[in-house]
Coordinates of C-alpha atoms and ligand atoms in Angstrom, one line a residue:
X11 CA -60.6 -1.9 -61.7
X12 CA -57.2 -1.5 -62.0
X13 CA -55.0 -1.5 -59.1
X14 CA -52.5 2.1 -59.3
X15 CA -52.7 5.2 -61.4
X16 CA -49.7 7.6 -61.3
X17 CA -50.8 11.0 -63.0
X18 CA -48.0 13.6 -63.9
X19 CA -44.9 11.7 -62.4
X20 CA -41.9 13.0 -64.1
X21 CA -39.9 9.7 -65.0
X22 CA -36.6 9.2 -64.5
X23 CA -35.2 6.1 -66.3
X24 CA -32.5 4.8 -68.7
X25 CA -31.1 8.2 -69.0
X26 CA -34.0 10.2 -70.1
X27 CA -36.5 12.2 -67.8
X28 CA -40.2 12.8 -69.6
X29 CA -43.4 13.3 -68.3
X30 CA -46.2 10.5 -68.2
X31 CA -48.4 8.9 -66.2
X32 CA -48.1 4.9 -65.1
X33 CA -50.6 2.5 -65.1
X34 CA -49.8 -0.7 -62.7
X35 CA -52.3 -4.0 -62.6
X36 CA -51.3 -7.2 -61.5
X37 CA -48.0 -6.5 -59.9
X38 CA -46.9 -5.1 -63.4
X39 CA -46.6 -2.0 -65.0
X40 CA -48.9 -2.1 -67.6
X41 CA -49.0 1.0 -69.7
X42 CA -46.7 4.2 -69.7
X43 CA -48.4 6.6 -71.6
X44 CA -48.6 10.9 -71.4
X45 CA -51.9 10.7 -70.7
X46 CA -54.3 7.6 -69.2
X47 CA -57.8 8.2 -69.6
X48 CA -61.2 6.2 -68.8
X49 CA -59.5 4.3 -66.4
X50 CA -60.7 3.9 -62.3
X51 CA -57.9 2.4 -60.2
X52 CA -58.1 1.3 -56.7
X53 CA -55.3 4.0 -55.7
X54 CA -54.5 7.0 -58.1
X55 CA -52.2 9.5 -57.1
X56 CA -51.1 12.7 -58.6
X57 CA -47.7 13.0 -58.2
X58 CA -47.3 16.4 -60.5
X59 CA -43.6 17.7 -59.5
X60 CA -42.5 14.5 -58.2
X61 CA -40.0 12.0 -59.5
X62 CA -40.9 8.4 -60.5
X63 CA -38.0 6.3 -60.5
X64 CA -37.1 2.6 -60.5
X65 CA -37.3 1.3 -57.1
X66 CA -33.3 1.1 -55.5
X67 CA -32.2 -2.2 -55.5
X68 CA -30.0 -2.4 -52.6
X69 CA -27.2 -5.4 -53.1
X70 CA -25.7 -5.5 -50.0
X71 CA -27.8 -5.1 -46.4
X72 CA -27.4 -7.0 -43.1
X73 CA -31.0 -7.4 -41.9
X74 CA -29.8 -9.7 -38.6
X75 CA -32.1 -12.3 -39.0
X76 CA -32.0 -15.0 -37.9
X77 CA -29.8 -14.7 -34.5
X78 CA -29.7 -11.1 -33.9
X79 CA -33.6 -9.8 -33.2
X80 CA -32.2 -7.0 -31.0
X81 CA -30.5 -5.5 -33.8
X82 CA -33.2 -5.8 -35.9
X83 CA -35.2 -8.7 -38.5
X84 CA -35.9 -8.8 -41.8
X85 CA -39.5 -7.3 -40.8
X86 CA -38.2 -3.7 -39.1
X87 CA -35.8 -3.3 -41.4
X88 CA -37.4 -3.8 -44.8
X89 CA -40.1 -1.5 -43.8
X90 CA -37.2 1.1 -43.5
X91 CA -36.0 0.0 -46.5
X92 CA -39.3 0.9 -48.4
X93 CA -39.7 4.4 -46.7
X94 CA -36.4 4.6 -48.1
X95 CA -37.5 3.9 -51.7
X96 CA -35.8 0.7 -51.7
X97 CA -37.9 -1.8 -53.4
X98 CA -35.7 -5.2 -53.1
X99 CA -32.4 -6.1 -50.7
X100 CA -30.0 -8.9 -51.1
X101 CA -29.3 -9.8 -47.3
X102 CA -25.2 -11.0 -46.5
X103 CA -24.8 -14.1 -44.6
X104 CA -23.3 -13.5 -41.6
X105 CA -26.7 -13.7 -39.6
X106 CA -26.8 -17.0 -36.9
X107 CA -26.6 -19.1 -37.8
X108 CA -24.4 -17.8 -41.1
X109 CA -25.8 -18.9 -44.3
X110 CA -23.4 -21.8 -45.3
X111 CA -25.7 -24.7 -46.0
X112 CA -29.3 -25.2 -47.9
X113 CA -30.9 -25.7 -45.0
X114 CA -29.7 -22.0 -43.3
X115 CA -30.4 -20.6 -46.7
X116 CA -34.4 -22.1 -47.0
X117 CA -34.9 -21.0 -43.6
X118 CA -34.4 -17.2 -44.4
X119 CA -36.2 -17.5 -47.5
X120 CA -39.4 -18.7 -45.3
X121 CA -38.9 -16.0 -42.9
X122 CA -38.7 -13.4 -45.8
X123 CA -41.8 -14.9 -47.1
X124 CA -43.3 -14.2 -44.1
X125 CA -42.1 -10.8 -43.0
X126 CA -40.7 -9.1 -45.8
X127 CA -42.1 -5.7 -47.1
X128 CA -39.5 -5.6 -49.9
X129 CA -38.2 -7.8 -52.8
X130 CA -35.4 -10.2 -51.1
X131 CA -32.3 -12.7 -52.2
X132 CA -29.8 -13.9 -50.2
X133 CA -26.3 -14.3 -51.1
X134 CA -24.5 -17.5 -49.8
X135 CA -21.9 -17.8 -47.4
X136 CA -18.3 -19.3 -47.9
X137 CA -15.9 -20.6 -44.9
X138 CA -13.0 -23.1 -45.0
X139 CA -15.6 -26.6 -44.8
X140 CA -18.2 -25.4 -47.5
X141 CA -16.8 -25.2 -50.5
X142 CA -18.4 -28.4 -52.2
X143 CA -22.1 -26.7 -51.2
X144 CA -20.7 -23.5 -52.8
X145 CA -19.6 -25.6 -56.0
X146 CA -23.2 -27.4 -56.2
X147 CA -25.5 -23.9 -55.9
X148 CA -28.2 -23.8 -58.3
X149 CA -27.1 -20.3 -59.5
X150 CA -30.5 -18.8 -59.7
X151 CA -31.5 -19.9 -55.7
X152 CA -29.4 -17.1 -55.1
X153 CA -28.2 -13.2 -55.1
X154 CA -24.3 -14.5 -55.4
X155 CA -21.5 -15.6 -53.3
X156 CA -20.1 -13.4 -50.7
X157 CA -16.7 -14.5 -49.2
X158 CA -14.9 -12.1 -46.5
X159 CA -11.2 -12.0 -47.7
X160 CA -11.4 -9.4 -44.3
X161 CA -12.5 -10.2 -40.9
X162 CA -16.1 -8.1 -40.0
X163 CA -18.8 -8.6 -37.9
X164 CA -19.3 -12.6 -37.7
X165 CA -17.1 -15.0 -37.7
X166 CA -16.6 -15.4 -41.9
X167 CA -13.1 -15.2 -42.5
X168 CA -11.3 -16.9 -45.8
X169 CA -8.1 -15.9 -46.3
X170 CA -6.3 -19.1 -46.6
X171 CA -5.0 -18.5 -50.7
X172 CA -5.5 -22.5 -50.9
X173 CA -8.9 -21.8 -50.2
X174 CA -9.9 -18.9 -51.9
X175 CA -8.3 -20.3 -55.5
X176 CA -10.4 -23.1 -54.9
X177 CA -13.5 -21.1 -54.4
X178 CA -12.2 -18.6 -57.2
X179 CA -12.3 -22.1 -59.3
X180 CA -15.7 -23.9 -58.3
X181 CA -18.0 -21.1 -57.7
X182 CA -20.9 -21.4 -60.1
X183 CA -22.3 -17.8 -59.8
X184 CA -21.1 -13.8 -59.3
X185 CA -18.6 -14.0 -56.6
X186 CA -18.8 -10.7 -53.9
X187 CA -15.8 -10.0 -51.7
X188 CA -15.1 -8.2 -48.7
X189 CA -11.8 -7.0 -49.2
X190 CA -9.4 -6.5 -46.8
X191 CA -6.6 -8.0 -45.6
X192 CA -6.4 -8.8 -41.9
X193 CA -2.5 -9.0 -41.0
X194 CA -2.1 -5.1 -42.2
X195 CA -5.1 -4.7 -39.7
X196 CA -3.5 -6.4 -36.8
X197 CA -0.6 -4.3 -37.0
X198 CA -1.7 -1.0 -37.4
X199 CA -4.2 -1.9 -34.8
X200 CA -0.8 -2.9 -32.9
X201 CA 0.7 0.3 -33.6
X202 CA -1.9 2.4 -32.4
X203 CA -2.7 0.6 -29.0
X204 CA 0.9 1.1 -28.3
X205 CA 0.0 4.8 -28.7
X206 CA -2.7 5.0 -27.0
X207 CA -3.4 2.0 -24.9
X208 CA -7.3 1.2 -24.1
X209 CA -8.7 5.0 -25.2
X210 CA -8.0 4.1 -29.1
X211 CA -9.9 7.1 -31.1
X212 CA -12.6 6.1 -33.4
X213 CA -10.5 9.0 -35.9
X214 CA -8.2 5.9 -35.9
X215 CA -10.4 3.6 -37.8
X216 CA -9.3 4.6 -41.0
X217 CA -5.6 4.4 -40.0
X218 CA -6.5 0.8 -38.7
X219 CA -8.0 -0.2 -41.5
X220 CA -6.2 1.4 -44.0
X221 CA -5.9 2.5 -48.1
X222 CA -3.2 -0.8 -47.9
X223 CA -5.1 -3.3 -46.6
X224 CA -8.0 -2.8 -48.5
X225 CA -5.1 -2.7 -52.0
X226 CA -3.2 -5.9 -51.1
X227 CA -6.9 -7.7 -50.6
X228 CA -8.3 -6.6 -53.7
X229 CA -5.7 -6.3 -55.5
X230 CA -5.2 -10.0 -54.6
X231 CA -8.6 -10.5 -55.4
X232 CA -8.9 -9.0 -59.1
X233 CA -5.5 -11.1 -60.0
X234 CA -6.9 -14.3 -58.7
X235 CA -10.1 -13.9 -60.4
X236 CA -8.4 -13.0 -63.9
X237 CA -6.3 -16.3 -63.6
X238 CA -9.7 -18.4 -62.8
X239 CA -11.9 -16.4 -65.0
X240 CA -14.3 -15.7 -61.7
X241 CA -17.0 -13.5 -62.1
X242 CA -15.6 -11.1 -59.6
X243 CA -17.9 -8.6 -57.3
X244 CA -15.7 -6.0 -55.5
X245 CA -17.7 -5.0 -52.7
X246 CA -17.4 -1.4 -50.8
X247 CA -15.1 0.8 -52.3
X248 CA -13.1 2.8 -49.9
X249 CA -10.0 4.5 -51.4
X250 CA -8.8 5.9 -54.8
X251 CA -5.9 4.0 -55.1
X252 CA -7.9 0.4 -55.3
X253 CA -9.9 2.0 -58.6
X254 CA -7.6 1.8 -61.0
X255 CA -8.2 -2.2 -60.2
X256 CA -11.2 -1.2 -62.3
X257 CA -11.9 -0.8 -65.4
X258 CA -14.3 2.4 -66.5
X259 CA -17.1 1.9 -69.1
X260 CA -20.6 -0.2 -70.1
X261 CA -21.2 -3.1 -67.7
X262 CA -21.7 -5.8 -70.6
X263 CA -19.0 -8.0 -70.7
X264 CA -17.3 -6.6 -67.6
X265 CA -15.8 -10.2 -65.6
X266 CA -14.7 -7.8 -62.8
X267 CA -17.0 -5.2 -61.3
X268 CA -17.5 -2.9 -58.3
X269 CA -19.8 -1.4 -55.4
X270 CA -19.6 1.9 -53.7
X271 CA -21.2 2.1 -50.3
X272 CA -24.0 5.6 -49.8
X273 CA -22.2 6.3 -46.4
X274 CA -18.3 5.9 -48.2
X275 CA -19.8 8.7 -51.0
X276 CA -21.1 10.6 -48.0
X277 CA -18.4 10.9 -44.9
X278 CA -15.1 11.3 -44.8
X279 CA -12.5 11.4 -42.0
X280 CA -13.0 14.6 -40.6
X281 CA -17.0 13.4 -39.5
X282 CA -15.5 11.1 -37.2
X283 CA -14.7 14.1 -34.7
X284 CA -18.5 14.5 -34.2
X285 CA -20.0 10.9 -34.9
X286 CA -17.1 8.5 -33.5
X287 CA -18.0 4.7 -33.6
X288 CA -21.7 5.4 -35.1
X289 CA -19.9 5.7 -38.1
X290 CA -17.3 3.5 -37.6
X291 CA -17.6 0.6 -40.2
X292 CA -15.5 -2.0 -42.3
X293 CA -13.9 -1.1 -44.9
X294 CA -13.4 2.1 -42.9
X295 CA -14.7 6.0 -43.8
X296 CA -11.5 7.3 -45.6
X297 CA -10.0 10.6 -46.5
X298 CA -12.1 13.6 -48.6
X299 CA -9.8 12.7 -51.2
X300 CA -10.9 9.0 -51.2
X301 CA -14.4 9.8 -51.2
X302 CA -14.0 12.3 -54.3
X303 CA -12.2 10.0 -56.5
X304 CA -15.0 7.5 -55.5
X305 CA -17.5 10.0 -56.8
X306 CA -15.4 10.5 -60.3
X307 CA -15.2 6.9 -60.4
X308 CA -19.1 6.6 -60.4
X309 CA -19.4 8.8 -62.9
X310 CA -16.9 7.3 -66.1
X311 CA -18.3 3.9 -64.3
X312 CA -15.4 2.6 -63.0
X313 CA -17.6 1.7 -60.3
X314 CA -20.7 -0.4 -61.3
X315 CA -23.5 0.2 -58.6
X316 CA -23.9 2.0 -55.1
X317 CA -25.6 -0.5 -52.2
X318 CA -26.4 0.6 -48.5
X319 CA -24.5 -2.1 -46.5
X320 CA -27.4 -1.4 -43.7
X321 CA -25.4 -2.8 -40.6
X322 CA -27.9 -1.9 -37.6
X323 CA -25.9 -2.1 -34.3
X324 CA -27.9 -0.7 -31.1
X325 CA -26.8 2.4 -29.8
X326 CA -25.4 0.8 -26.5
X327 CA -23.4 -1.2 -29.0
X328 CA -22.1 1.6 -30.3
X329 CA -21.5 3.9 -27.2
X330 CA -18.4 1.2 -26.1
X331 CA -15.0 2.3 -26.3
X332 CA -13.9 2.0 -30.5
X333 CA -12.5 -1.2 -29.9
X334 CA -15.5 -2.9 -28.5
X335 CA -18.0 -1.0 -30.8
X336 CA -19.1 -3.2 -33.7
X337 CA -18.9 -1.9 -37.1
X338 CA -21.2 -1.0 -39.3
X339 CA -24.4 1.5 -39.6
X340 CA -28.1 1.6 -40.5
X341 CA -28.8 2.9 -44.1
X342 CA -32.0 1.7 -45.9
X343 CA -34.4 4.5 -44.7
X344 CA -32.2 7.5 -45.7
X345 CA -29.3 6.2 -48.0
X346 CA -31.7 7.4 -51.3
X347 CA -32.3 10.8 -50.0
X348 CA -28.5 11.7 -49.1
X349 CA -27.6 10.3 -52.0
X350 CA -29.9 13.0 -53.9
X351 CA -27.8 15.6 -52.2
X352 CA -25.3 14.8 -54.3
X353 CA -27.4 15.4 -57.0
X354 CA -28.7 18.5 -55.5
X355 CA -25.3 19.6 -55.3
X356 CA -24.7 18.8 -59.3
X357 CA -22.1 16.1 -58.2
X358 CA -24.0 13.3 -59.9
X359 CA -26.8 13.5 -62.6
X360 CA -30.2 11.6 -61.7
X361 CA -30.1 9.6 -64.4
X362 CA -26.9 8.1 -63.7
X363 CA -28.0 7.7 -59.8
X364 CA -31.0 5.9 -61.5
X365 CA -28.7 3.7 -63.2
X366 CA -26.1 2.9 -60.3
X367 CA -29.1 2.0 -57.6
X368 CA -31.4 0.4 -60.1
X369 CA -30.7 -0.6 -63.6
X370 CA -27.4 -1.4 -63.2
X371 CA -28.0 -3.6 -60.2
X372 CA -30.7 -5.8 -62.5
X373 CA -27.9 -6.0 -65.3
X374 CA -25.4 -7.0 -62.9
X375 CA -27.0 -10.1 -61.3
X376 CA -29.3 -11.0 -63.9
X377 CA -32.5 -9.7 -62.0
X378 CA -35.5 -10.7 -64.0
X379 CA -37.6 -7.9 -65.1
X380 CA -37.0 -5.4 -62.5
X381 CA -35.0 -2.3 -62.2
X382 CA -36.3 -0.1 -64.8
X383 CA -39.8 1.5 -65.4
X384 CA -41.1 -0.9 -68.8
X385 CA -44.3 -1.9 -69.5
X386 CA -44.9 -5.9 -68.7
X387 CA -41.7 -5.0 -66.0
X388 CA -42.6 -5.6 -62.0
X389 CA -43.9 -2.5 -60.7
X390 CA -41.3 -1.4 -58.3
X391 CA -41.4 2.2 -58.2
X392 CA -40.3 5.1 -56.2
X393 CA -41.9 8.3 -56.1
X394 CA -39.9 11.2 -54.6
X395 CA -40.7 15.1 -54.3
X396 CA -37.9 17.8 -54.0
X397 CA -39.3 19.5 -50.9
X398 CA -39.7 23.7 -51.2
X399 CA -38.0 24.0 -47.6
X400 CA -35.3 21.2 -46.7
X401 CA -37.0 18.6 -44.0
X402 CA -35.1 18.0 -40.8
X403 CA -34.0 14.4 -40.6
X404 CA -35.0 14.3 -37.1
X405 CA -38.5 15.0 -37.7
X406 CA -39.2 11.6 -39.1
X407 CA -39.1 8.4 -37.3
X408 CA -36.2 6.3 -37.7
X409 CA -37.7 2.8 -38.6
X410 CA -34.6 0.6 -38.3
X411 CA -34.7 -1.5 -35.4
X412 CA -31.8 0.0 -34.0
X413 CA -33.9 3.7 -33.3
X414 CA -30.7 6.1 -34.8
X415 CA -29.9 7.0 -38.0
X416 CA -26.2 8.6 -38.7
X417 CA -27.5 11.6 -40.7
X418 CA -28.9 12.9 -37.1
X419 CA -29.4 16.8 -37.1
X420 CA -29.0 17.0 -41.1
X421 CA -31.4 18.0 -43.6
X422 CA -32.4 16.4 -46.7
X423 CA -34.0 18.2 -49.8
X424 CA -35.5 15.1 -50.8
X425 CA -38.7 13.4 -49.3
X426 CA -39.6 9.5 -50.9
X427 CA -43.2 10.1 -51.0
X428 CA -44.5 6.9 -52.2
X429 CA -42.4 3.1 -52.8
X430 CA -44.5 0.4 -54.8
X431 CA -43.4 -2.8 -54.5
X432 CA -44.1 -5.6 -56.9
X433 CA -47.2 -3.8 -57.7
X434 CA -48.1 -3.2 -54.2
X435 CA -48.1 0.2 -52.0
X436 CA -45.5 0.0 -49.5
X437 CA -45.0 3.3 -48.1
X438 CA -47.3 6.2 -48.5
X439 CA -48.4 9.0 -46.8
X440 CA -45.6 8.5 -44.6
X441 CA -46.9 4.9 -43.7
X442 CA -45.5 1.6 -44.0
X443 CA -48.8 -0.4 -45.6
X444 CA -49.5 -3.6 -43.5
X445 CA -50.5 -5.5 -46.3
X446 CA -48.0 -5.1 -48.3
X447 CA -45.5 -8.3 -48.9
X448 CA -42.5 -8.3 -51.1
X449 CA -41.4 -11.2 -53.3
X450 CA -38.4 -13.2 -54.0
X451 CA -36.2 -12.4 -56.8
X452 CA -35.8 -14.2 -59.4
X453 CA -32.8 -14.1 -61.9
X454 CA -32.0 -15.0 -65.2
X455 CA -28.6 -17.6 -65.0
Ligands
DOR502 O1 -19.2 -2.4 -41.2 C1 -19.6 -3.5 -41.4 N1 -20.6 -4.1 -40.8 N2 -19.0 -4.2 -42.4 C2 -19.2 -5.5 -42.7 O2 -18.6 -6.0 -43.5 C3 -20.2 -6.2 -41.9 C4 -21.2 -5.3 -41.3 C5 -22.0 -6.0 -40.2 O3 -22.5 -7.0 -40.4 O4 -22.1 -5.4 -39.1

């Protein structure tokens, strides 16, 4: 017997949408066909009028673990992460301890092993003392590099130019950067306690950490990594004036590429009147007209992918006055479904969704044999209905750690009825499955 039958799915992959069922054994998907017959699985499911799409392949998430269990662990967090139709998560280092050496970097692989519900790699840390280690990574052990050229939550700042050409030089894999540079943060941050003393506005994030520090970082960024032929990851786009950095088109061949965040495609600066520091996050929530160009840039791919950067904080965390609220916001369980709003709203095909949270996340590191429905491929699959009558957010539980979800009192015409992972069911009938366990990726470098 084999182990899943989809009947009637309407797939959604490399740019064409067909009906067909899907037939997945051994972790794989063995046979797309219109019609499978004289075949008994363990689990069939109709799924006529709902999409089956690659699973989302989320490059950037901050799952806490180790050193931050009341925020949340790889375990509560991938299991929003699959109701979420996110089938495999490449977790940042700034956990604690921050992933700068082999040993920190073995460590969360075992706890994956042991508690993940998704698909998992882990990019490596940089900081001013571990640039040989950097140099000497096997480039397959993991997702990529990820320096902050911008101080966030950790203590990861590099932003000594000595420093950063090195790294720029020695690093043996894709480099990701967090791009922003922290002198134009200190003064505007200055500027505005002068005006307002202690009782900063969270509306003042954005002026904080502003269009010009995130230019002079990534623009120093893209020119350093052109002069030492770096394989250059721009993570988490914020303004329209750093895309022209980027260069629109296929992603073969492209030595310089780029992320967009769901939440920067989703807010702009006039939701910060109602949600204040639970959307407060760095780089910053920008103008509408930031967040439009962002949009247009996805579509003539300027931009490359779209990741979550999941940053749980607790709600007491957040609830401190804007300058002791940490940054960042929880993103795995309903990034998907906003982001089929847009889609809803005719602002961005499917297929090209598809391509930015799936395929072109495998292309882009060099994933091996995920991120696209294909027979022999892992079977990492997400099905998702469009719902008759909207669904209140509310009405689900939010499975993040952290209890609160920033998309509080809206609607979403889109329900992820069923994630497979590796061939497993991970979600389905609005349950997390126990057994399920996800795998590490593997990569092709
Ligand atoms: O808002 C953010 N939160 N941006 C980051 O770069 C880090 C993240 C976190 O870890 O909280």
């Amino acid at each position: 017997m084999t182990d899943i039958l989809i009947r009637n799915a309407r797939l959604v992959n490399e740019g064409r949408e067909f009906e067909s069922d899907v037939l997945v054994a051994h972790g794989r998907i063995e046979k797309i066909a219109t019609s499978i017959e004289g075949i008994r699985a363990r689990v069939e499911i109709d799924a006529a009028g709902q999409w089956l799409m690659p699973g989302m392949i989320d490059d950037q998430v901050h799952f806490r673990e180790p050193g931050a269990p009341h925020k949340g662990c790889i375990a509560s967090e991938s299991r929003a992460a699959v109701a979420g139709g996110i089938t495999s998560f490449m977790d940042m280092p700034n956990t604690a301890p921050p992933t700068l050496t082999l040993d920190a970097l073995a460590d969360k692989k075992r706890r994956a092993a042991a508690g993940a519900k998704a698909n998992y790699a882990f990019h490596f840390g940089v900081s001013r003392d571990n640039l040989d280690t950097v140099a000497a990574l096997d480039p397959a052990a993991v997702g990529g590099v990820k320096v902050f050229m911008g101080a966030s939550t950790g203590d990861m700042l590099v932003d000594d130019p000595e420093i950063l050409e090195r790294l720029f030089s020695c690093v043996p894999t894709i480099l990701l950067a967090h791009c922003e540079h922290t002198p134009s943060i200190l003064a505007n941050e200055a500027r505005l306690r002068e005006l307002h003393g202690d009782h900063i506005p969270p509306s003042a994030h954005p002026l904080i950490r502003d269009a010009e520090a995130c230019y002079r970082s990534s623009s120093f960024a893209v020119d350093l990594a052109r002069r030492c032929g770096t394989r250059l990851h721009v993570l988490h786009l914020t303004t329209a004036r750093e895309l022209a950095l980027f260069t629109p088109g296929p992603l073969a061949g492209k030595r310089i590429t780029a992320e967009v965040c769901a939440h920067h495609l989703l807010f702009d600066d006039s939701d910060y009147a109602a949600l204040g520091n639970l959307i407060k996050c760095n780089p910053a929530i920008k103008t509408r007209a930031d967040r439009d160009a962002l949009r247009q840039a996805l579509l003539c791919d300027r931009i490359d992918v779209i990741g979550t950067d999941h940053a749980p904080h607790t709600l007491e965390e957040k609830s401190r006055a804007y300058a002791q609220a940490p940054s960042g916001l929880p993103l795995v369980q309903h990034a998907l479904p906003a982001l089929l709003e847009l889609v809803e709203e005719g602002a961005l095909p499917l297929t090209h969704l598809v391509r930015k949270t799936s395929h072109a996340v495998a292309e882009l590191f060099g994933i091996r044999e995920r991120g696209y429905l294909r027979e022999g491929y892992w079977a990492d699959l997400t099905l998702v209905e469009r719902l008759a009558v909207p669904q209140p957010v509310d009405e689900q539980p939010v499975l993040a750690h952290c209890g609160w979800t920033p998309f509080k009192g809206r609607s979403f015409r889109h329900a992820v009825r069923t994630t497979v992972v590796s061939g497993q069911l991970a979600w389905h009938q609005g349950r997390v499955q126990d057994d399920c366990e996800g795998l590490p990726l593997s990569f092709n470098r």
